PDB file of N, CA and C in Angstrom:
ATOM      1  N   UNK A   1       2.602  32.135 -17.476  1.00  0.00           N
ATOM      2  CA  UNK A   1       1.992  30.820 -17.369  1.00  0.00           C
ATOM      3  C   UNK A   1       2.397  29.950 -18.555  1.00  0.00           C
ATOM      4  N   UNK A   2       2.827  28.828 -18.209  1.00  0.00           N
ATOM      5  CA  UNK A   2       3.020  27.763 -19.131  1.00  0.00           C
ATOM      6  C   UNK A   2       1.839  27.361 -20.154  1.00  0.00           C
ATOM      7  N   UNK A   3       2.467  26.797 -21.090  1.00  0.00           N
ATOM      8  CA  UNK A   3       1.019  26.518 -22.170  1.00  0.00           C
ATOM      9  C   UNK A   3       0.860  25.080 -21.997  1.00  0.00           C
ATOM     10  N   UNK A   4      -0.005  24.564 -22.584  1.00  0.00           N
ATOM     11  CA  UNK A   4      -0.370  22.760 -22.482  1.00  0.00           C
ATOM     12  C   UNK A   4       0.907  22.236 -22.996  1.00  0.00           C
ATOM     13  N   UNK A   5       1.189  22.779 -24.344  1.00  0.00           N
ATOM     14  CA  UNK A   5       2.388  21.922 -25.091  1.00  0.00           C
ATOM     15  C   UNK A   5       3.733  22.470 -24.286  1.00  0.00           C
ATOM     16  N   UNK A   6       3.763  23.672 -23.904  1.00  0.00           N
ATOM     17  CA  UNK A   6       5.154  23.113 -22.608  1.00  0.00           C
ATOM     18  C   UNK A   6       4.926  22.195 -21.464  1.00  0.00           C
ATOM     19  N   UNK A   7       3.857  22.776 -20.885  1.00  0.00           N
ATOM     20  CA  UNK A   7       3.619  21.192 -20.096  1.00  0.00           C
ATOM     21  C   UNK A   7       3.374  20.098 -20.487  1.00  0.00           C
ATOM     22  N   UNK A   8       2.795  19.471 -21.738  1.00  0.00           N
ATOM     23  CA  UNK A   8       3.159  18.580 -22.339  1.00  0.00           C
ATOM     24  C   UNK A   8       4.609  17.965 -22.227  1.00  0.00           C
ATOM     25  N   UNK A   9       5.640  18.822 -22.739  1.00  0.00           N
ATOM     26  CA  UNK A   9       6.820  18.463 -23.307  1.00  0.00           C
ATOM     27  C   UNK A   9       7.220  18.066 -22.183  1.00  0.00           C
ATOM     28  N   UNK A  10       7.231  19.283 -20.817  1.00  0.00           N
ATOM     29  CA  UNK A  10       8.205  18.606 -19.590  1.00  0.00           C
ATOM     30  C   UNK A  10       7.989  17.326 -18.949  1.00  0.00           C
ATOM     31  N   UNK A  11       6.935  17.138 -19.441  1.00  0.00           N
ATOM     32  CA  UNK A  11       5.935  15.872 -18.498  1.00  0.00           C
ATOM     33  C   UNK A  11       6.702  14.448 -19.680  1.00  0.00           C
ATOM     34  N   UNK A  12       6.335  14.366 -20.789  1.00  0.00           N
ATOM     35  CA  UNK A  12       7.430  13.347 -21.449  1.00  0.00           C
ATOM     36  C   UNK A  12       8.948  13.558 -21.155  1.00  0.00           C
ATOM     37  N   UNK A  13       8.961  14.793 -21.186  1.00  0.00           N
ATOM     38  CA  UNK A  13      10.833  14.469 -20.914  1.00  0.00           C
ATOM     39  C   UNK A  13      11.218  13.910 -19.320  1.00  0.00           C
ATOM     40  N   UNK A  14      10.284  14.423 -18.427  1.00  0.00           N
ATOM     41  CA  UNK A  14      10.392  13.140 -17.504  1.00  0.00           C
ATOM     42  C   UNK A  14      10.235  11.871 -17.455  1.00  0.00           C
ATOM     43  N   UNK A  15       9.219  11.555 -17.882  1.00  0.00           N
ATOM     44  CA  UNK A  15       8.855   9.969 -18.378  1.00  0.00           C
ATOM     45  C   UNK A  15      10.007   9.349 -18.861  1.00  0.00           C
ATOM     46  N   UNK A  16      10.664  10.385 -19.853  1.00  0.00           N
ATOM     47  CA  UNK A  16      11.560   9.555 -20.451  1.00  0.00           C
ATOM     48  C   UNK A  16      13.109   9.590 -19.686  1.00  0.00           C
ATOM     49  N   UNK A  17      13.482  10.532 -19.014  1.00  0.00           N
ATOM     50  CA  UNK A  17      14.057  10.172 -18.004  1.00  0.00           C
ATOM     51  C   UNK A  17      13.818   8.909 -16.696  1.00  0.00           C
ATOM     52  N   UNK A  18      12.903   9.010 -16.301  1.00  0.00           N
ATOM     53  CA  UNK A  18      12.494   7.876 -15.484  1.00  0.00           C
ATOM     54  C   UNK A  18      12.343   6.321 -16.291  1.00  0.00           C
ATOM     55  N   UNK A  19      12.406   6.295 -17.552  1.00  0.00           N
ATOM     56  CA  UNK A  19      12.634   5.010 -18.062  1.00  0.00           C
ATOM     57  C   UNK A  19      10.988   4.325 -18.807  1.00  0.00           C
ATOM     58  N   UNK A  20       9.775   5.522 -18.560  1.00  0.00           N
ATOM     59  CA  UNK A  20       8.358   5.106 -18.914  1.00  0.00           C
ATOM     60  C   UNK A  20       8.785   5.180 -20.297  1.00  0.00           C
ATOM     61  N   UNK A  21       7.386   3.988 -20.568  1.00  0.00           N
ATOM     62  CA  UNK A  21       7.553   4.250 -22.152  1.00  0.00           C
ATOM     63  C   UNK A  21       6.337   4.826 -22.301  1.00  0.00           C
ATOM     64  N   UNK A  22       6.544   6.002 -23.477  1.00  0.00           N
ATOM     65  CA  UNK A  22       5.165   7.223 -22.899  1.00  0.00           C
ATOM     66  C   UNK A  22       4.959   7.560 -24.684  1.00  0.00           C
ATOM     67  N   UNK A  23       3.747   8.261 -24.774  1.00  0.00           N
ATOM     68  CA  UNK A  23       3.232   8.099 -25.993  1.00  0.00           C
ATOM     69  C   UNK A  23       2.444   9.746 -25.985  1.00  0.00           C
ATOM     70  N   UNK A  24       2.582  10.510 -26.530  1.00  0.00           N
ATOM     71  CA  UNK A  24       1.178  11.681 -26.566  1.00  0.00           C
ATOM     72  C   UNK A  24       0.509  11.414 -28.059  1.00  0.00           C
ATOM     73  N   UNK A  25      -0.748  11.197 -27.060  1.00  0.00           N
ATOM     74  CA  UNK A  25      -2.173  11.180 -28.271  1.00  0.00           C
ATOM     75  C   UNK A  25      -2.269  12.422 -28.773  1.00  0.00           C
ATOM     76  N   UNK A  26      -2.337  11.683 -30.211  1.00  0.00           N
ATOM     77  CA  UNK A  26      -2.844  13.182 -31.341  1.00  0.00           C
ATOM     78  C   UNK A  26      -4.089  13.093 -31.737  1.00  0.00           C
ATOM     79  N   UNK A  27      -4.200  11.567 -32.528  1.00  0.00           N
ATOM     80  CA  UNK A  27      -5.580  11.486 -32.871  1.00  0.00           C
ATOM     81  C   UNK A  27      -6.342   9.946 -32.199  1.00  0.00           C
ATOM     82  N   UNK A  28      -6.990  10.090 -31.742  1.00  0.00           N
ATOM     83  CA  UNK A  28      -7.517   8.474 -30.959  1.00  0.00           C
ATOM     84  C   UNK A  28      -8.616   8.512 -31.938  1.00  0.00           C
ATOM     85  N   UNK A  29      -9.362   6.949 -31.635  1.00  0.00           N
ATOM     86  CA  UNK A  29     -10.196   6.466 -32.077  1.00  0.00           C
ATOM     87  C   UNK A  29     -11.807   7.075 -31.357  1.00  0.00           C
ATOM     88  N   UNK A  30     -11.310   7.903 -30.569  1.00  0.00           N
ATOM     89  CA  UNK A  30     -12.679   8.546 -29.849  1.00  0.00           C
ATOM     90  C   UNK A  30     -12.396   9.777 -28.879  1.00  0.00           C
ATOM     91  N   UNK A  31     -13.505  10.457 -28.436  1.00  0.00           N
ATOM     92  CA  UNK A  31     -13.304  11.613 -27.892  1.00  0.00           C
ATOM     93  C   UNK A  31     -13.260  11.295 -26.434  1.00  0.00           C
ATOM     94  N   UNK A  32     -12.269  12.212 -25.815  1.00  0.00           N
ATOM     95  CA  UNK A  32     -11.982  12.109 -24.109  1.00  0.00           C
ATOM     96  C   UNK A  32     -10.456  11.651 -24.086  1.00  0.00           C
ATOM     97  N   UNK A  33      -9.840  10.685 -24.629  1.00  0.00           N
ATOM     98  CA  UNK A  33      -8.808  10.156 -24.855  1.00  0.00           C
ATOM     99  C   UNK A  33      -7.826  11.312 -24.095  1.00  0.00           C
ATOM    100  N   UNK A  34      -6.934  10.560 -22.853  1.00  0.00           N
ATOM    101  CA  UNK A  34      -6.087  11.267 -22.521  1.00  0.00           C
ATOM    102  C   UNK A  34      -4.793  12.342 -23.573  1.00  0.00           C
ATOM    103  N   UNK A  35      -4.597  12.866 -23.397  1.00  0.00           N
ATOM    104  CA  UNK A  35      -3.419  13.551 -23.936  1.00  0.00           C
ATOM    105  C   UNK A  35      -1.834  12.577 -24.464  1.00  0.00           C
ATOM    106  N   UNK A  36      -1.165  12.012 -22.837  1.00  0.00           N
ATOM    107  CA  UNK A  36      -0.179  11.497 -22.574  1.00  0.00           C
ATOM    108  C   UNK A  36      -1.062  10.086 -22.134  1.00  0.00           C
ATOM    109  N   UNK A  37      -0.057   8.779 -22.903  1.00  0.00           N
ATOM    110  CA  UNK A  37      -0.679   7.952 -22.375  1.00  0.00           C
ATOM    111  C   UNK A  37       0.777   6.930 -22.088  1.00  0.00           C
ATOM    112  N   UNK A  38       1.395   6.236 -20.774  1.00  0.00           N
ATOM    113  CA  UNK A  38       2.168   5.598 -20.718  1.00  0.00           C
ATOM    114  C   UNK A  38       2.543   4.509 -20.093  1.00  0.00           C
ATOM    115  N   UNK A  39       3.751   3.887 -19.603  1.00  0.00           N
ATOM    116  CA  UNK A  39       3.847   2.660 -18.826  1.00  0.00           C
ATOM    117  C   UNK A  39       4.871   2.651 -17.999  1.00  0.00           C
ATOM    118  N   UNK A  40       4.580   3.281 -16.706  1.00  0.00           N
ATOM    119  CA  UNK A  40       5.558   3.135 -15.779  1.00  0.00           C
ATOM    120  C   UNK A  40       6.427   2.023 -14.885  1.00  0.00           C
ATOM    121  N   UNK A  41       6.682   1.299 -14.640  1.00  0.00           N
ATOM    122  CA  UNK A  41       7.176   0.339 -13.994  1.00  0.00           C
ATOM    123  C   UNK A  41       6.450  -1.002 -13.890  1.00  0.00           C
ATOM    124  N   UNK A  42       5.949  -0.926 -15.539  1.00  0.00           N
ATOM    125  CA  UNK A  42       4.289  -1.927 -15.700  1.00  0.00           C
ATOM    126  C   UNK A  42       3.623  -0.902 -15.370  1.00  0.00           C
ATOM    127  N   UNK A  43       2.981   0.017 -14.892  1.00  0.00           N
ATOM    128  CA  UNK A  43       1.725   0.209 -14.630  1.00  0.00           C
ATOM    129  C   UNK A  43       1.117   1.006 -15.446  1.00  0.00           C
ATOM    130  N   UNK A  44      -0.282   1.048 -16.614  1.00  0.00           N
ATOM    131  CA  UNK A  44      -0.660   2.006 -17.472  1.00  0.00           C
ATOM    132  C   UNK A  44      -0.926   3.191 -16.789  1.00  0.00           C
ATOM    133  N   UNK A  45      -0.619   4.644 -17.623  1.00  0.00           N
ATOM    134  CA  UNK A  45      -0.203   5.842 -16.394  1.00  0.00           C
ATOM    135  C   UNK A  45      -1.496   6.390 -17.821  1.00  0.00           C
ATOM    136  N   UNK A  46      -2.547   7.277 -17.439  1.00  0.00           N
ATOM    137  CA  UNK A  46      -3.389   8.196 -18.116  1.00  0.00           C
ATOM    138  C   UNK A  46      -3.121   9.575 -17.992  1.00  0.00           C
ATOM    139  N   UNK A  47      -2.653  10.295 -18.693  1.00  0.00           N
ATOM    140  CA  UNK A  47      -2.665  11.529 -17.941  1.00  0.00           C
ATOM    141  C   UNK A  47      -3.255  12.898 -19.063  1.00  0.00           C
ATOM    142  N   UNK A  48      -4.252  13.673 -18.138  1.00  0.00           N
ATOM    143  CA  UNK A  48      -4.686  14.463 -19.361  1.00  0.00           C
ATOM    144  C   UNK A  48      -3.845  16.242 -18.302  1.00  0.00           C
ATOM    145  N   UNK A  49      -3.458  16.087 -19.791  1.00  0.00           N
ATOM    146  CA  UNK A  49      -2.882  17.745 -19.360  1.00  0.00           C
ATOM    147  C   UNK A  49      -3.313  19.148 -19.651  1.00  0.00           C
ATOM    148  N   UNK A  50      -3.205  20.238 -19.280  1.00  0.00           N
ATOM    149  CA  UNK A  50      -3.619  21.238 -19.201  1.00  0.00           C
ATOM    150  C   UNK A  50      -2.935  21.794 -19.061  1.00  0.00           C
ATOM    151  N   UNK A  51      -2.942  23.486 -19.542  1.00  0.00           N
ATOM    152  CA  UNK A  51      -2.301  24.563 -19.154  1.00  0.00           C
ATOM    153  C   UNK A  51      -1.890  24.964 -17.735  1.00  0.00           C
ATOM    154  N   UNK A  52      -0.796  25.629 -17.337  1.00  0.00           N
ATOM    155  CA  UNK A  52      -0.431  25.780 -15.858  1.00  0.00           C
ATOM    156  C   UNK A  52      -1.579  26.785 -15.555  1.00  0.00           C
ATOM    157  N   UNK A  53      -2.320  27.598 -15.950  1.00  0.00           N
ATOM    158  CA  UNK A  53      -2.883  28.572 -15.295  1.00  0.00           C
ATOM    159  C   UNK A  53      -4.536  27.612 -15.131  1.00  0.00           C
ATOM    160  N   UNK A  54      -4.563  26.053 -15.903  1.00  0.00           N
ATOM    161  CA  UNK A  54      -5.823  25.701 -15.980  1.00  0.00           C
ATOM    162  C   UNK A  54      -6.405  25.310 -14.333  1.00  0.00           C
ATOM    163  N   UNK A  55      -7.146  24.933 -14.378  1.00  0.00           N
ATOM    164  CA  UNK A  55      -7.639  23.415 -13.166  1.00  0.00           C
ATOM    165  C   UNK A  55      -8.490  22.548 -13.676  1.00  0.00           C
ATOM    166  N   UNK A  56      -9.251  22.012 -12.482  1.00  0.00           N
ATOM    167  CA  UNK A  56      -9.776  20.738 -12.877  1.00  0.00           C
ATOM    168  C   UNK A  56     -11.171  21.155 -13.310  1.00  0.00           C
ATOM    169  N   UNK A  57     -11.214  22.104 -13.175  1.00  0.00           N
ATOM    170  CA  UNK A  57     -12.942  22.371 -14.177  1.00  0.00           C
ATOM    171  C   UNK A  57     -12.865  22.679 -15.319  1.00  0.00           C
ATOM    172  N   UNK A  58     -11.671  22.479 -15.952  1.00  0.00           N
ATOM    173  CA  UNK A  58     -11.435  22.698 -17.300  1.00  0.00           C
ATOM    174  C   UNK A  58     -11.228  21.449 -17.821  1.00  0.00           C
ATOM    175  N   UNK A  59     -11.619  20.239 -17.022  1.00  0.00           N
ATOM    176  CA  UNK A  59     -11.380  18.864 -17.902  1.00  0.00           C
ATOM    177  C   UNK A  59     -12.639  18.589 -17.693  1.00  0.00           C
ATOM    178  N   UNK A  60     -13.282  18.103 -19.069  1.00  0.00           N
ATOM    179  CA  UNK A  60     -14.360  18.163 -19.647  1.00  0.00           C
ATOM    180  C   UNK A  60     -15.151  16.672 -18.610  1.00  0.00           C
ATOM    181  N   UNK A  61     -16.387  16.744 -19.108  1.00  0.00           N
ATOM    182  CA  UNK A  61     -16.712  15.177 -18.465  1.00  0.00           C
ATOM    183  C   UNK A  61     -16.686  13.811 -19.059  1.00  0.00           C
ATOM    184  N   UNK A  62     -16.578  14.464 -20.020  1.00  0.00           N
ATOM    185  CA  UNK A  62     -16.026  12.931 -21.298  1.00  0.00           C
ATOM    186  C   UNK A  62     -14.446  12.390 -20.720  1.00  0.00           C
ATOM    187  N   UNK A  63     -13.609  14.132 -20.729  1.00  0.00           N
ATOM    188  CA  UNK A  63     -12.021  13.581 -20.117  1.00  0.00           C
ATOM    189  C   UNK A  63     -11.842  12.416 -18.664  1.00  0.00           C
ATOM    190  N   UNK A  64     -13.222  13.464 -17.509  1.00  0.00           N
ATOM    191  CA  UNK A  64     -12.850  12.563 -16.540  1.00  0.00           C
ATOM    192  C   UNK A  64     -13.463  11.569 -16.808  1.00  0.00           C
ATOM    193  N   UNK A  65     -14.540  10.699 -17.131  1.00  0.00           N
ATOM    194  CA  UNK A  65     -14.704   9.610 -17.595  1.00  0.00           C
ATOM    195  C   UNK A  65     -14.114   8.280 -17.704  1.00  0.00           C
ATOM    196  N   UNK A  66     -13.015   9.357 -19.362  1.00  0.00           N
ATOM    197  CA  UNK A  66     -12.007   8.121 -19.492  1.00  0.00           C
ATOM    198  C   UNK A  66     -10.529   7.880 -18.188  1.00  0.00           C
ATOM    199  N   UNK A  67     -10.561   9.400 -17.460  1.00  0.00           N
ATOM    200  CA  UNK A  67      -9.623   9.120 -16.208  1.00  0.00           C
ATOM    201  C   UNK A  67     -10.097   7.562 -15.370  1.00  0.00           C
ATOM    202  N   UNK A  68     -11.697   8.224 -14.969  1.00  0.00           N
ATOM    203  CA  UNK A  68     -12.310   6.982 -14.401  1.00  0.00           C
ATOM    204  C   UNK A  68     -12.361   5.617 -14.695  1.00  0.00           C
ATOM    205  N   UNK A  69     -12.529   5.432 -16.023  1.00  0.00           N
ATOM    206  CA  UNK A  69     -11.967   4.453 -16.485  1.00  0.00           C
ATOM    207  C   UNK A  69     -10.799   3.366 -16.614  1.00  0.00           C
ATOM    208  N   UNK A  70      -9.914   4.388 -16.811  1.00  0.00           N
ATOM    209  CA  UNK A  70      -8.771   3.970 -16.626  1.00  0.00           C
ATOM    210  C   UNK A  70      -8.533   3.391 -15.247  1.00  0.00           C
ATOM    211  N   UNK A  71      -8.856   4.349 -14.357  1.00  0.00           N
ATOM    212  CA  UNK A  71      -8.661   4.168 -12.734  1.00  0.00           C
ATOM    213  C   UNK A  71      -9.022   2.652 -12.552  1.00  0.00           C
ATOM    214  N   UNK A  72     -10.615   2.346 -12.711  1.00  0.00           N
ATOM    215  CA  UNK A  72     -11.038   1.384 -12.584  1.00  0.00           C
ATOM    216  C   UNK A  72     -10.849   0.224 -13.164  1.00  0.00           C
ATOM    217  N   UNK A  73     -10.437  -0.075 -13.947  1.00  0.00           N
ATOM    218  CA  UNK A  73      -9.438  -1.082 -14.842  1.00  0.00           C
ATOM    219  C   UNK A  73      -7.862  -1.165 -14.137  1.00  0.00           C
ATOM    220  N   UNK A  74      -7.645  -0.460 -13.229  1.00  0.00           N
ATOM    221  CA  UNK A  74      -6.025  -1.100 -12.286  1.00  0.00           C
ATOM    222  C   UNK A  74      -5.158  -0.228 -12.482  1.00  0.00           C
ATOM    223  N   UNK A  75      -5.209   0.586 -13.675  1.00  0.00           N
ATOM    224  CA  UNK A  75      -4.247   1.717 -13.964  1.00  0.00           C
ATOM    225  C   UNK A  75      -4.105   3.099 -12.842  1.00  0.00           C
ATOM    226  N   UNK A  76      -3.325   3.813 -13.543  1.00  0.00           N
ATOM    227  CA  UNK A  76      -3.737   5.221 -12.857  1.00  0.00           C
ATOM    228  C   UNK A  76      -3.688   6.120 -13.867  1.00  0.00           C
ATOM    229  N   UNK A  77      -5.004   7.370 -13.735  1.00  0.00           N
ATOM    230  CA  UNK A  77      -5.290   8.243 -14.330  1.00  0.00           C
ATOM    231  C   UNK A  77      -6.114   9.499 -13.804  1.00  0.00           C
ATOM    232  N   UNK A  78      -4.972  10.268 -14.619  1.00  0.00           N
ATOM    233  CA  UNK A  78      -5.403  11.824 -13.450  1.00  0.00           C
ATOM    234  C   UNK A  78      -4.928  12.634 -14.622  1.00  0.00           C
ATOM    235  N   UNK A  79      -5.699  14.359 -14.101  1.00  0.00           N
ATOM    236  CA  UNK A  79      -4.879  15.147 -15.104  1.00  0.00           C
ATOM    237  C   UNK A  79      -3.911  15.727 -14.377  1.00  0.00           C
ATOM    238  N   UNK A  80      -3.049  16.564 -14.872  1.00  0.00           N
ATOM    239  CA  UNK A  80      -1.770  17.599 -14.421  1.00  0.00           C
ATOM    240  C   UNK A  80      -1.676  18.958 -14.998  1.00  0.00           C
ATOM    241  N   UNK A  81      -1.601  20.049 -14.285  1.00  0.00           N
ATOM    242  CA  UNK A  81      -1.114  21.279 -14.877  1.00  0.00           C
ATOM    243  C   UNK A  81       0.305  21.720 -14.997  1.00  0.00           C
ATOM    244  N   UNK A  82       0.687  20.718 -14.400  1.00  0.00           N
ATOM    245  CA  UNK A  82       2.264  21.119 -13.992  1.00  0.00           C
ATOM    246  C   UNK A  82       3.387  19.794 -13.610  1.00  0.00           C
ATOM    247  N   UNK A  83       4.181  19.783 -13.716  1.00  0.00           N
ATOM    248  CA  UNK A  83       5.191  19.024 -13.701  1.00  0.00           C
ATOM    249  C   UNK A  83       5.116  18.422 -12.351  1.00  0.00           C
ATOM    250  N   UNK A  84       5.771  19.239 -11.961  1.00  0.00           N
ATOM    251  CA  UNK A  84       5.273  18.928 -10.047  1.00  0.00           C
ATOM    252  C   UNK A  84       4.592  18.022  -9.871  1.00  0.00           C
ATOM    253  N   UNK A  85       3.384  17.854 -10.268  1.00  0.00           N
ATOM    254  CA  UNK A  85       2.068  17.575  -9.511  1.00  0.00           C
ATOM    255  C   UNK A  85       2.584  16.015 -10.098  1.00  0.00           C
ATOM    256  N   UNK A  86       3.042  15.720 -11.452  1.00  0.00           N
ATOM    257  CA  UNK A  86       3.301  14.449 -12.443  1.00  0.00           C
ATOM    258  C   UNK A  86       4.236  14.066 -11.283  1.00  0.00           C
ATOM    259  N   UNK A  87       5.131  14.438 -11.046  1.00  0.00           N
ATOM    260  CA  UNK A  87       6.091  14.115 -10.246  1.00  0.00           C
ATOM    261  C   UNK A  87       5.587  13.068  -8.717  1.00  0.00           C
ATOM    262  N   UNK A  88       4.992  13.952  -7.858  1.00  0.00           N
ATOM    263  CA  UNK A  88       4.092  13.564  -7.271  1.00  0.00           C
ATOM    264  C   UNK A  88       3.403  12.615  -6.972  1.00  0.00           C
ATOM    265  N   UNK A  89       3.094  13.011  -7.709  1.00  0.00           N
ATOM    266  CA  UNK A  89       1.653  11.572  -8.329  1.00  0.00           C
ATOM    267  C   UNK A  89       2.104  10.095  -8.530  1.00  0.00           C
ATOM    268  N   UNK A  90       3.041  10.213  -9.541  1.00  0.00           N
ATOM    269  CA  UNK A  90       3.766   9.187 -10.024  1.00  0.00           C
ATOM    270  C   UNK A  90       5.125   8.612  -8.923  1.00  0.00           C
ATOM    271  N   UNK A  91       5.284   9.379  -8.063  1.00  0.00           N
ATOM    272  CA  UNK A  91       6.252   8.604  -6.722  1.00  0.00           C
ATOM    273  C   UNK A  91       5.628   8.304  -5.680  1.00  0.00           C
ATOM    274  N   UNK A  92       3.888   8.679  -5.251  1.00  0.00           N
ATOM    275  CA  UNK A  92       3.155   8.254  -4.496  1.00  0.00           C
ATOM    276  C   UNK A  92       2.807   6.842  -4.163  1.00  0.00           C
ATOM    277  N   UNK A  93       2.316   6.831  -6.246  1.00  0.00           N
ATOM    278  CA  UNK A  93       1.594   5.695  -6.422  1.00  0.00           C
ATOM    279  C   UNK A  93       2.424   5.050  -7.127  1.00  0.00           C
ATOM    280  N   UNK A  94       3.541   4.793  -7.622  1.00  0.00           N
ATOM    281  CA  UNK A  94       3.937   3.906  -8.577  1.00  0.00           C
ATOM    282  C   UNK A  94       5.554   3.311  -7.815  1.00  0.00           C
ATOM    283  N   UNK A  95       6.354   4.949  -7.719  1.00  0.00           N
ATOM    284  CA  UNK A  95       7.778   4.991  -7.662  1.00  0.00           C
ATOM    285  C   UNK A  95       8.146   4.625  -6.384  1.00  0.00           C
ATOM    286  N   UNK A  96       7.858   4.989  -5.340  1.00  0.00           N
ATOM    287  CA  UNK A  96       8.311   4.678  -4.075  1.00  0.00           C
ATOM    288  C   UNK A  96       7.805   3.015  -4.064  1.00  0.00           C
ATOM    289  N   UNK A  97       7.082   2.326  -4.522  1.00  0.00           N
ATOM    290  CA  UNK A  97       6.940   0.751  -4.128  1.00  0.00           C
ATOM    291  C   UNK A  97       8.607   0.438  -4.458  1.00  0.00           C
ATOM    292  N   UNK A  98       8.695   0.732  -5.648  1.00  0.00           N
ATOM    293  CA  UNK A  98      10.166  -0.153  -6.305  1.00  0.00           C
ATOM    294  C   UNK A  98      11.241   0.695  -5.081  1.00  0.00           C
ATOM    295  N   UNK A  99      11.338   1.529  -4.405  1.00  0.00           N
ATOM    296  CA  UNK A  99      12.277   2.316  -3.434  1.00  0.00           C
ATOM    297  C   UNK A  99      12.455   1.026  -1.861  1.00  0.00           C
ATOM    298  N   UNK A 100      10.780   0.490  -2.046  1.00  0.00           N
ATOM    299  CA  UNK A 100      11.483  -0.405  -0.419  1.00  0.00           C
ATOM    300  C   UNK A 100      12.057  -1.818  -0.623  1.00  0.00           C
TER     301      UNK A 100
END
């Protein structure tokens, strides 16, 4: 099983392939603060990451919160265990508009 900081890493080195400008939080100004925070094609992307063996009951309720947050302010924000799922996610909602 992958650890957070490899999934961390693969998840920016996509971003940065795809052209996002992407940022991982170390220290924020408050607790919950996504992990990866970036800007896909304009759009603010939240993403809190986790270990591949984690799920979603391992993101705290402060984390989903600030997901919710984010959500609701126009952005998108979700967590990921895995690359895949970033992948996904991010050609659902963001990548396929700029495709038609």
């Amino acid at each position: 099983m992958k650890s957070e900081k490899v999934v961390q890493t693969e998840i920016l080195n996509y971003l940065k392939s795809i052209g996002a400008y992407s940022i991982k939080v170390v220290v924020a100004n408050r607790k919950g603060v996504s992990d990866i925070t970036c800007c896909v094609r304009g759009r603010y992307v939240a993403i809190e990451v986790k270990a591949e063996n984690k799920d979603f009951r391992d993101v705290t309720k402060l984390q989903r919160l600030e997901l919710s947050r984010c959500n609701d302010a126009g952005g998108l924000g979700f967590y990921a265990n895995n690359l895949n799922y970033v992948e996904k996610i991010l050609n659902y909602y963001i990548l396929d508009d700029f495709l038609m």
